[in-house]
Coordinates of C-alpha atoms in Angstrom, one line a residue:
Chain A
X1 CA 96.7 148.6 125.6
X2 CA 100.4 148.4 124.6
X3 CA 101.2 151.0 122.0
X4 CA 103.3 148.7 119.8
X5 CA 100.3 146.2 119.8
X6 CA 98.0 148.6 118.1
X7 CA 100.8 149.9 116.0
X8 CA 101.1 146.2 114.6
X9 CA 97.3 146.3 114.5
X10 CA 97.2 149.2 112.4
X11 CA 100.2 147.6 109.9
X12 CA 98.4 144.7 109.8
X13 CA 94.9 146.2 109.0
X14 CA 96.9 148.1 106.3
X15 CA 98.3 145.1 104.9
X16 CA 95.1 143.5 104.7
X17 CA 92.8 146.1 103.5
X18 CA 95.3 147.3 100.8
X19 CA 95.5 143.6 99.3
X20 CA 91.7 143.1 99.6
X21 CA 91.5 146.4 97.2
X22 CA 93.7 144.6 94.7
X23 CA 96.4 146.8 95.3
X24 CA 100.1 146.4 96.6
X25 CA 100.7 146.1 100.3
X26 CA 104.2 146.1 101.9
X27 CA 103.9 142.2 102.1
X28 CA 101.8 139.2 101.3
X29 CA 98.8 139.5 104.2
X30 CA 98.4 136.2 106.2
X31 CA 94.9 135.3 106.9
X32 CA 94.1 131.9 107.6
X33 CA 90.6 130.3 108.5
X34 CA 91.6 128.5 111.4
X35 CA 88.3 126.4 112.8
X36 CA 89.2 123.2 114.8
X37 CA 93.0 123.9 114.4
X38 CA 92.9 126.5 117.2
X39 CA 91.7 123.5 119.7
X40 CA 94.3 121.4 118.7
X41 CA 97.0 124.1 119.1
X42 CA 95.3 125.4 122.5
X43 CA 95.1 122.1 124.1
X44 CA 91.2 121.9 123.5
X45 CA 88.8 118.9 122.1
X46 CA 86.7 119.5 119.1
X47 CA 83.9 119.2 121.8
X48 CA 84.9 122.0 124.0
X49 CA 85.5 124.4 121.4
X50 CA 82.3 123.5 119.6
X51 CA 80.1 123.3 122.8
X52 CA 81.7 126.4 124.8
X53 CA 82.1 129.3 122.4
X54 CA 84.3 130.9 125.2
X55 CA 87.1 128.2 124.9
X56 CA 86.8 128.8 121.1
X57 CA 87.5 132.4 121.6
X58 CA 90.4 131.8 124.0
X59 CA 92.0 129.3 121.8
X60 CA 91.5 131.7 118.3
X61 CA 93.3 134.5 120.5
X62 CA 96.1 131.9 121.5
X63 CA 96.8 131.3 118.0
X64 CA 96.6 134.7 116.9
X65 CA 99.2 135.7 119.8
X66 CA 101.8 133.1 118.8
X67 CA 101.4 133.1 115.1
X68 CA 102.3 136.0 112.8
X69 CA 98.8 136.4 111.3
X70 CA 97.5 139.7 110.0
X71 CA 93.8 138.7 110.2
X72 CA 91.6 135.7 111.5
X73 CA 88.1 134.9 111.9
X74 CA 87.0 135.6 115.5
X75 CA 85.6 132.4 115.8
X76 CA 85.7 130.1 112.8
X77 CA 84.2 127.1 114.7
X78 CA 81.3 129.4 114.2
X79 CA 78.2 127.0 114.7
X80 CA 78.4 127.3 118.4
X81 CA 76.3 124.0 119.6
X82 CA 74.4 125.5 122.2
X83 CA 72.2 127.2 119.6
X84 CA 70.9 124.4 117.7
X85 CA 70.8 122.6 121.1
X86 CA 68.6 125.2 122.6
X87 CA 66.3 125.2 119.3
X88 CA 66.3 121.6 119.1
X89 CA 67.7 121.6 115.5
X90 CA 68.1 118.2 114.1
X91 CA 70.8 118.9 111.1
X92 CA 74.0 118.8 113.5
X93 CA 75.9 116.1 114.6
X94 CA 77.8 117.6 117.6
X95 CA 81.6 116.4 118.8
X96 CA 81.4 114.5 122.1
X97 CA 77.5 113.7 121.4
X98 CA 77.3 110.4 119.0
X99 CA 80.5 111.7 117.4
X100 CA 84.1 111.4 118.6
X101 CA 85.0 114.3 120.7
X102 CA 88.0 115.1 118.5
X103 CA 86.1 115.4 115.0
X104 CA 84.7 118.5 113.8
X105 CA 80.8 119.0 114.0
X106 CA 78.9 117.6 110.7
X107 CA 75.9 119.0 108.7
X108 CA 73.5 116.1 108.3
X109 CA 71.9 116.3 104.8
X110 CA 68.4 115.3 105.0
X111 CA 67.6 112.0 103.6
X112 CA 65.9 112.2 100.4
X113 CA 62.2 112.8 100.6
X114 CA 62.6 114.0 104.1
X115 CA 63.8 117.5 103.4
X116 CA 62.7 120.3 105.6
X117 CA 60.7 122.0 102.5
X118 CA 58.9 119.8 100.1
X119 CA 58.3 120.6 96.2
X120 CA 54.6 121.2 97.3
X121 CA 55.9 124.3 99.4
X122 CA 57.3 126.4 96.7
X123 CA 54.3 128.8 96.4
X124 CA 54.3 129.5 100.4
X125 CA 57.8 130.1 100.0
X126 CA 57.6 132.3 97.4
X127 CA 54.7 134.1 98.7
X128 CA 56.2 134.9 102.3
X129 CA 59.6 133.6 103.0
X130 CA 59.9 134.8 106.4
X131 CA 56.4 133.3 107.3
X132 CA 57.5 130.2 105.6
X133 CA 60.3 129.9 107.9
X134 CA 58.6 130.6 111.1
X135 CA 55.4 128.7 110.2
X136 CA 56.4 125.4 108.1
X137 CA 60.4 125.0 108.1
X138 CA 61.4 125.5 111.7
X139 CA 58.8 123.2 112.9
X140 CA 60.3 120.6 110.7
X141 CA 64.0 121.4 111.3
X142 CA 63.6 121.5 115.3
X143 CA 62.4 118.5 117.2
X144 CA 60.7 121.3 119.6
X145 CA 59.0 123.3 117.7
X146 CA 55.5 122.3 117.1
X147 CA 53.7 122.5 113.5
X148 CA 51.2 125.1 112.9
X149 CA 47.8 124.0 114.1
X150 CA 49.0 121.6 116.7
X151 CA 48.6 122.1 120.3
X152 CA 51.7 123.9 121.7
X153 CA 54.0 122.4 124.3
X154 CA 56.6 123.5 127.1
X155 CA 59.5 122.4 124.7
X156 CA 58.0 124.4 122.0
X157 CA 57.8 127.8 124.0
X158 CA 61.5 127.1 125.5
X159 CA 62.8 126.6 122.4
X160 CA 62.1 130.1 121.2
X161 CA 63.3 131.7 124.6
X162 CA 66.5 129.6 125.1
X163 CA 67.2 129.9 121.1
X164 CA 66.6 133.8 121.0
X165 CA 68.4 134.5 124.4
X166 CA 71.4 132.1 123.3
X167 CA 71.7 133.7 119.9
X168 CA 71.7 137.1 121.5
X169 CA 74.4 136.0 124.1
X170 CA 76.8 134.5 121.4
X171 CA 76.4 137.5 119.2
X172 CA 77.0 139.9 121.8
X173 CA 80.2 138.1 122.9
X174 CA 81.8 139.0 119.3
X175 CA 82.6 142.4 120.1
X176 CA 84.7 141.9 123.2
X177 CA 86.4 138.8 121.1
X178 CA 87.3 141.1 118.2
X179 CA 88.5 144.0 120.7
X180 CA 90.7 141.3 122.5
X181 CA 92.1 140.4 119.3
X182 CA 93.2 143.6 118.7
X183 CA 94.2 144.8 122.1
X184 CA 96.2 141.4 123.1
X185 CA 97.4 140.3 119.7
X186 CA 97.3 142.9 117.1
X187 CA 95.3 140.8 114.9
X188 CA 92.5 141.9 112.7
X189 CA 89.0 140.3 112.5
X190 CA 89.1 139.3 109.1
X191 CA 85.1 139.2 108.0
X192 CA 81.9 140.8 108.8
X193 CA 78.4 139.4 107.9
X194 CA 77.1 136.5 106.2
X195 CA 75.9 135.9 102.7
X196 CA 74.6 132.7 100.8
X197 CA 73.5 132.3 97.5
X198 CA 69.7 131.8 97.1
X199 CA 70.1 128.6 95.6
X200 CA 72.5 127.2 97.8
X201 CA 70.3 127.9 100.6
X202 CA 67.7 126.1 98.8
X203 CA 69.9 123.3 98.6
X204 CA 71.4 123.5 101.9
X205 CA 68.6 124.0 104.5
X206 CA 65.4 123.8 102.7
X207 CA 64.9 121.2 99.8
X208 CA 68.2 119.5 100.3
X209 CA 70.7 118.8 97.4
X210 CA 69.0 115.9 95.9
X211 CA 65.6 117.7 96.0
X212 CA 66.9 120.6 94.4
X213 CA 68.2 118.5 91.6
X214 CA 64.9 116.9 91.2
X215 CA 63.5 120.3 91.1
X216 CA 65.7 122.0 88.5
X217 CA 64.3 119.0 86.4
X218 CA 60.6 119.2 87.0
X219 CA 60.2 122.6 88.3
X220 CA 62.7 125.0 87.5
X221 CA 60.4 127.8 87.2
X222 CA 59.4 127.3 90.5
X223 CA 62.9 127.3 91.8
X224 CA 63.9 130.3 90.1
X225 CA 61.1 131.9 91.7
X226 CA 62.1 130.7 95.1
X227 CA 65.6 132.4 94.4
X228 CA 64.2 135.4 93.2
X229 CA 61.9 135.5 96.6
X230 CA 64.8 134.8 98.7
X231 CA 67.0 137.2 97.0
X232 CA 66.1 140.6 98.8
X233 CA 66.1 138.9 102.4
X234 CA 69.7 137.5 101.6
X235 CA 71.0 141.0 100.5
X236 CA 69.3 142.4 103.6
X237 CA 71.0 140.2 106.1
X238 CA 74.3 140.5 104.3
X239 CA 74.1 144.3 104.6
X240 CA 72.8 144.5 108.2
X241 CA 75.2 141.8 109.4
X242 CA 78.4 143.7 107.7
X243 CA 81.2 145.9 108.8
X244 CA 79.4 149.3 109.3
X245 CA 82.7 151.1 108.3
X246 CA 83.0 148.7 105.1
X247 CA 86.4 147.9 106.0
X248 CA 86.6 143.8 105.9
X249 CA 84.3 141.7 103.5
X250 CA 81.3 140.0 103.7
X251 CA 81.9 136.1 104.1
X252 CA 80.0 134.7 101.2
X253 CA 80.2 130.7 101.6
X254 CA 79.8 129.2 98.4
X255 CA 78.7 125.5 98.2
X256 CA 77.1 123.6 95.4
X257 CA 76.1 126.3 92.8
X258 CA 78.7 125.3 90.6
X259 CA 79.1 122.7 87.6
X260 CA 78.9 119.8 88.0
X261 CA 76.6 119.9 91.0
X262 CA 74.2 121.9 88.4
X263 CA 74.4 122.4 84.9
X264 CA 75.7 125.4 82.8
X265 CA 72.0 126.3 82.0
X266 CA 70.8 126.3 85.7
X267 CA 74.0 128.3 86.6
X268 CA 73.5 130.8 84.0
X269 CA 69.6 131.2 84.1
X270 CA 69.1 130.6 87.7
X271 CA 72.1 130.5 90.2
X272 CA 74.0 133.6 88.8
X273 CA 71.1 136.0 87.8
X274 CA 69.6 135.8 91.5
X275 CA 73.0 136.2 93.2
X276 CA 74.8 138.9 91.1
X277 CA 72.3 141.6 91.8
X278 CA 73.2 140.9 95.6
X279 CA 76.8 141.5 95.0
X280 CA 76.4 144.6 92.6
X281 CA 73.8 146.2 95.2
X282 CA 76.2 145.4 98.1
X283 CA 79.0 147.0 96.2
X284 CA 77.1 150.0 95.5
X285 CA 76.7 150.2 99.2
X286 CA 80.6 150.0 99.6
X287 CA 80.8 146.5 100.9
X288 CA 82.9 144.2 99.7
X289 CA 82.2 140.4 99.4
X290 CA 84.8 137.5 100.1
X291 CA 83.8 134.6 97.6
X292 CA 84.9 131.6 99.8
X293 CA 84.7 129.3 96.9
X294 CA 84.5 126.0 98.4
X295 CA 85.3 123.3 95.9
X296 CA 86.0 124.1 92.3
X297 CA 84.4 126.9 90.6
X298 CA 86.7 127.2 87.7
X299 CA 83.9 126.5 85.1
X300 CA 82.8 129.9 86.0
X301 CA 85.6 132.0 86.7
X302 CA 84.9 134.3 83.3
X303 CA 81.3 135.1 84.7
X304 CA 82.9 136.1 87.9
X305 CA 84.9 138.3 85.8
X306 CA 81.9 140.3 84.8
X307 CA 81.8 141.9 88.5
X308 CA 83.0 145.6 89.3
X309 CA 86.8 145.8 90.1
X310 CA 87.7 145.2 93.7
X311 CA 83.9 144.4 94.6
X312 CA 85.1 140.9 95.9
X313 CA 87.9 138.9 97.3
X314 CA 88.3 135.5 95.5
X315 CA 89.3 132.6 97.6
X316 CA 90.5 129.6 96.0
X317 CA 90.1 126.1 97.3
X318 CA 90.5 122.9 95.0
X319 CA 90.8 125.0 91.6
X320 CA 94.4 125.9 90.3
X321 CA 95.1 129.2 92.0
X322 CA 97.7 130.1 89.1
X323 CA 94.5 130.0 86.8
X324 CA 92.4 131.7 88.9
X325 CA 95.0 134.4 89.1
X326 CA 95.5 134.6 85.4
X327 CA 91.6 135.1 84.9
X328 CA 90.6 137.4 88.0
X329 CA 93.9 138.7 89.2
X330 CA 93.7 141.8 87.3
X331 CA 90.6 142.5 88.9
X332 CA 90.3 141.2 92.4
X333 CA 92.6 139.9 95.4
X334 CA 93.0 136.2 95.2
X335 CA 93.4 134.2 98.5
X336 CA 94.2 130.5 99.5
X337 CA 95.4 127.7 97.6
X338 CA 97.7 126.3 100.0
X339 CA 96.1 122.7 99.8
X340 CA 94.7 121.2 103.2
X341 CA 96.2 117.9 102.3
X342 CA 99.6 119.5 102.3
X343 CA 99.0 121.0 105.8
X344 CA 97.7 117.6 107.3
X345 CA 100.2 115.3 105.5
X346 CA 103.0 117.2 103.8
X347 CA 106.5 118.0 105.2
X348 CA 107.1 121.3 106.3
X349 CA 109.7 122.1 103.7
X350 CA 107.0 120.8 101.1
X351 CA 104.5 123.6 102.7
X352 CA 107.4 126.2 102.3
X353 CA 107.9 125.3 98.7
X354 CA 104.3 125.4 97.8
X355 CA 103.7 128.9 99.4
X356 CA 106.6 130.4 97.8
X357 CA 105.5 128.8 94.3
X358 CA 101.7 130.4 94.9
X359 CA 103.1 133.6 96.3
X360 CA 105.6 134.2 93.4
X361 CA 102.9 132.9 90.7
X362 CA 99.8 134.8 92.0
X363 CA 101.2 138.0 92.9
X364 CA 102.4 138.8 89.3
X365 CA 98.8 139.2 88.3
X366 CA 97.5 141.3 91.4
X367 CA 97.3 141.0 95.3
X368 CA 97.3 137.7 97.0
X369 CA 96.5 136.8 100.5
X370 CA 98.1 133.9 102.0
X371 CA 95.7 131.4 103.3
X372 CA 95.0 127.7 103.3
X373 CA 92.4 126.3 100.6
X374 CA 89.7 125.5 102.8
X375 CA 88.9 126.1 106.6
X376 CA 91.8 124.6 108.9
X377 CA 90.4 121.6 110.7
X378 CA 92.9 119.7 113.5
X379 CA 94.2 117.7 110.8
X380 CA 96.7 120.3 109.8
X381 CA 100.0 120.0 112.1
X382 CA 101.3 122.5 113.9
X383 CA 104.6 122.2 112.4
X384 CA 103.0 122.9 109.0
X385 CA 101.0 125.8 109.7
X386 CA 104.3 127.5 111.3
X387 CA 105.8 126.8 108.0
X388 CA 103.1 128.1 106.1
X389 CA 103.3 131.4 108.2
X390 CA 107.2 131.6 108.1
X391 CA 107.3 131.0 104.2
X392 CA 104.5 133.6 103.7
X393 CA 106.8 136.0 105.7
X394 CA 109.7 135.3 103.9
X395 CA 108.7 135.0 100.2
X396 CA 105.9 137.5 100.7
X397 CA 107.6 140.9 100.5
X398 CA 107.1 142.9 97.3
Chain B
X1 CA 44.3 134.7 113.6
X2 CA 46.2 137.8 112.6
X3 CA 49.2 135.8 111.5
X4 CA 47.8 134.1 108.2
X5 CA 50.8 133.0 106.1
X6 CA 50.4 134.4 102.1
X7 CA 48.4 137.4 103.5
X8 CA 50.8 139.8 105.2
X9 CA 53.4 141.4 102.9
X10 CA 56.8 141.0 105.0
X11 CA 59.5 142.9 103.7
X12 CA 63.2 142.3 104.5
X13 CA 63.7 143.0 108.1
X14 CA 60.1 142.4 109.0
X15 CA 58.2 139.6 110.7
X16 CA 55.1 141.6 111.7
X17 CA 54.4 144.9 110.1
X18 CA 53.6 148.2 112.3
X19 CA 50.6 148.5 110.2
X20 CA 49.2 145.4 111.2
X21 CA 50.2 145.6 114.7
X22 CA 48.9 149.1 115.2
X23 CA 45.4 147.7 114.2
X24 CA 45.1 145.9 117.2
X25 CA 46.2 148.6 119.4
X26 CA 43.8 151.1 121.3
X27 CA 44.4 154.5 119.9
X28 CA 47.8 156.1 120.3
X29 CA 47.4 159.3 122.1
X30 CA 50.8 159.7 123.1
X31 CA 53.8 159.9 120.4
X32 CA 53.2 157.1 117.8
X33 CA 56.6 157.1 116.3
X34 CA 58.3 156.0 119.5
X35 CA 55.7 153.1 119.9
X36 CA 56.3 152.6 116.2
X37 CA 60.2 152.6 116.4
X38 CA 60.2 150.2 119.5
X39 CA 58.0 147.8 117.8
X40 CA 60.0 147.8 114.4
X41 CA 63.5 147.4 116.6
X42 CA 62.0 144.2 118.5
X43 CA 60.2 143.0 115.3
X44 CA 63.8 143.2 113.5
X45 CA 65.0 140.9 116.2
X46 CA 62.8 138.2 115.6
X47 CA 63.8 138.7 111.9
X48 CA 67.3 138.1 112.7
X49 CA 66.6 135.0 115.0
X50 CA 64.8 133.1 112.0
X51 CA 67.4 134.2 109.1
X52 CA 70.3 133.6 111.0
X53 CA 69.1 130.1 112.0
X54 CA 68.5 129.6 108.4
X55 CA 72.1 131.0 107.2
X56 CA 74.4 130.2 110.1
X57 CA 73.4 127.6 112.5

């Protein structure tokens, strides 16, 4: 390892972690969550980086080597298609398979009434979440796994062997990838571990959003009990998949738990009371959480401000980054706020101007990490990503 | 069938609790803690599998 690469890594790590603790680093860190953009930059198709995670790893490292980024996700095209394929999962559309090879993968929301969990299944989920997932959810979500009570099959047996071995293969590859980012590029791996809110999980993979909406009106107590039953498991997964040294935060992917997807009552009585204890417990264990607030969460900023100082990093997607900074910047580091449409369709000078405006506005209230608003796909231009990076360096010195 | 839903208490990190598995085994005349640890480590991987499918894939 070149000594200067390790020095660069240490410098970037200090910059990134200092900002996340809402303190002033030497300059604004740059931490873009680049997904299919890495394929575009490295000359791969979306199909290649989605189906061959080694190509995604190589493309990520190529970007890290060429762009002056402090931190990046080891593979933001996180859903390696090999696993859903091995398990027979029905809910993804993969580039190159019934979808243009240059389009990012899609999550297919189940049709109304055909979700993988039905309203009458709540009691089973509440009584035994893990048993429910294996016995009821997986046979419905997979085309290969046989339902309980039905004759088994070769494909059923293979789905567990192939699914488990492919997951082990994929997860085991992250250690060397993170180490290579460090030694080849001096780039920090930005996050570790995964958290989703109990109610979001109900909407995403179990009841579907439409199913959840019906349940919130027809059986809100069941929804709350289900969220309470999921809570300790989501805490466990977040904690055990996190960085053991508590240096980088847990990625918390926020989907449809905000107004107007749900009402204030449902947010205040179900979503937040079943999420907040997880965040508090993680913080008690020294684990910071990155709130990746996809969409608009502006209606709930004052609620998030209840959390302990420095316990989270708040990432801004479609909200007004200046408003978010005013409400949360005194307690938490803010990231994001560079619109993806600007990175895709704007001119480089417009990107530079916007980055300057955000840095100058947001850093008045606290620390800031420069990033696009949402995950960067292959619509962002290379010129604009360079402009964002250069402007963050030019205007980001404290 | 030992795996009836709603019967076994599965805390986070556990699919088949050691206490349940132990009932199926002949008397453990060697180091029970060793048997228990290896069971729980492998059982924890099964837990990771299903919850990661739900959360990540």
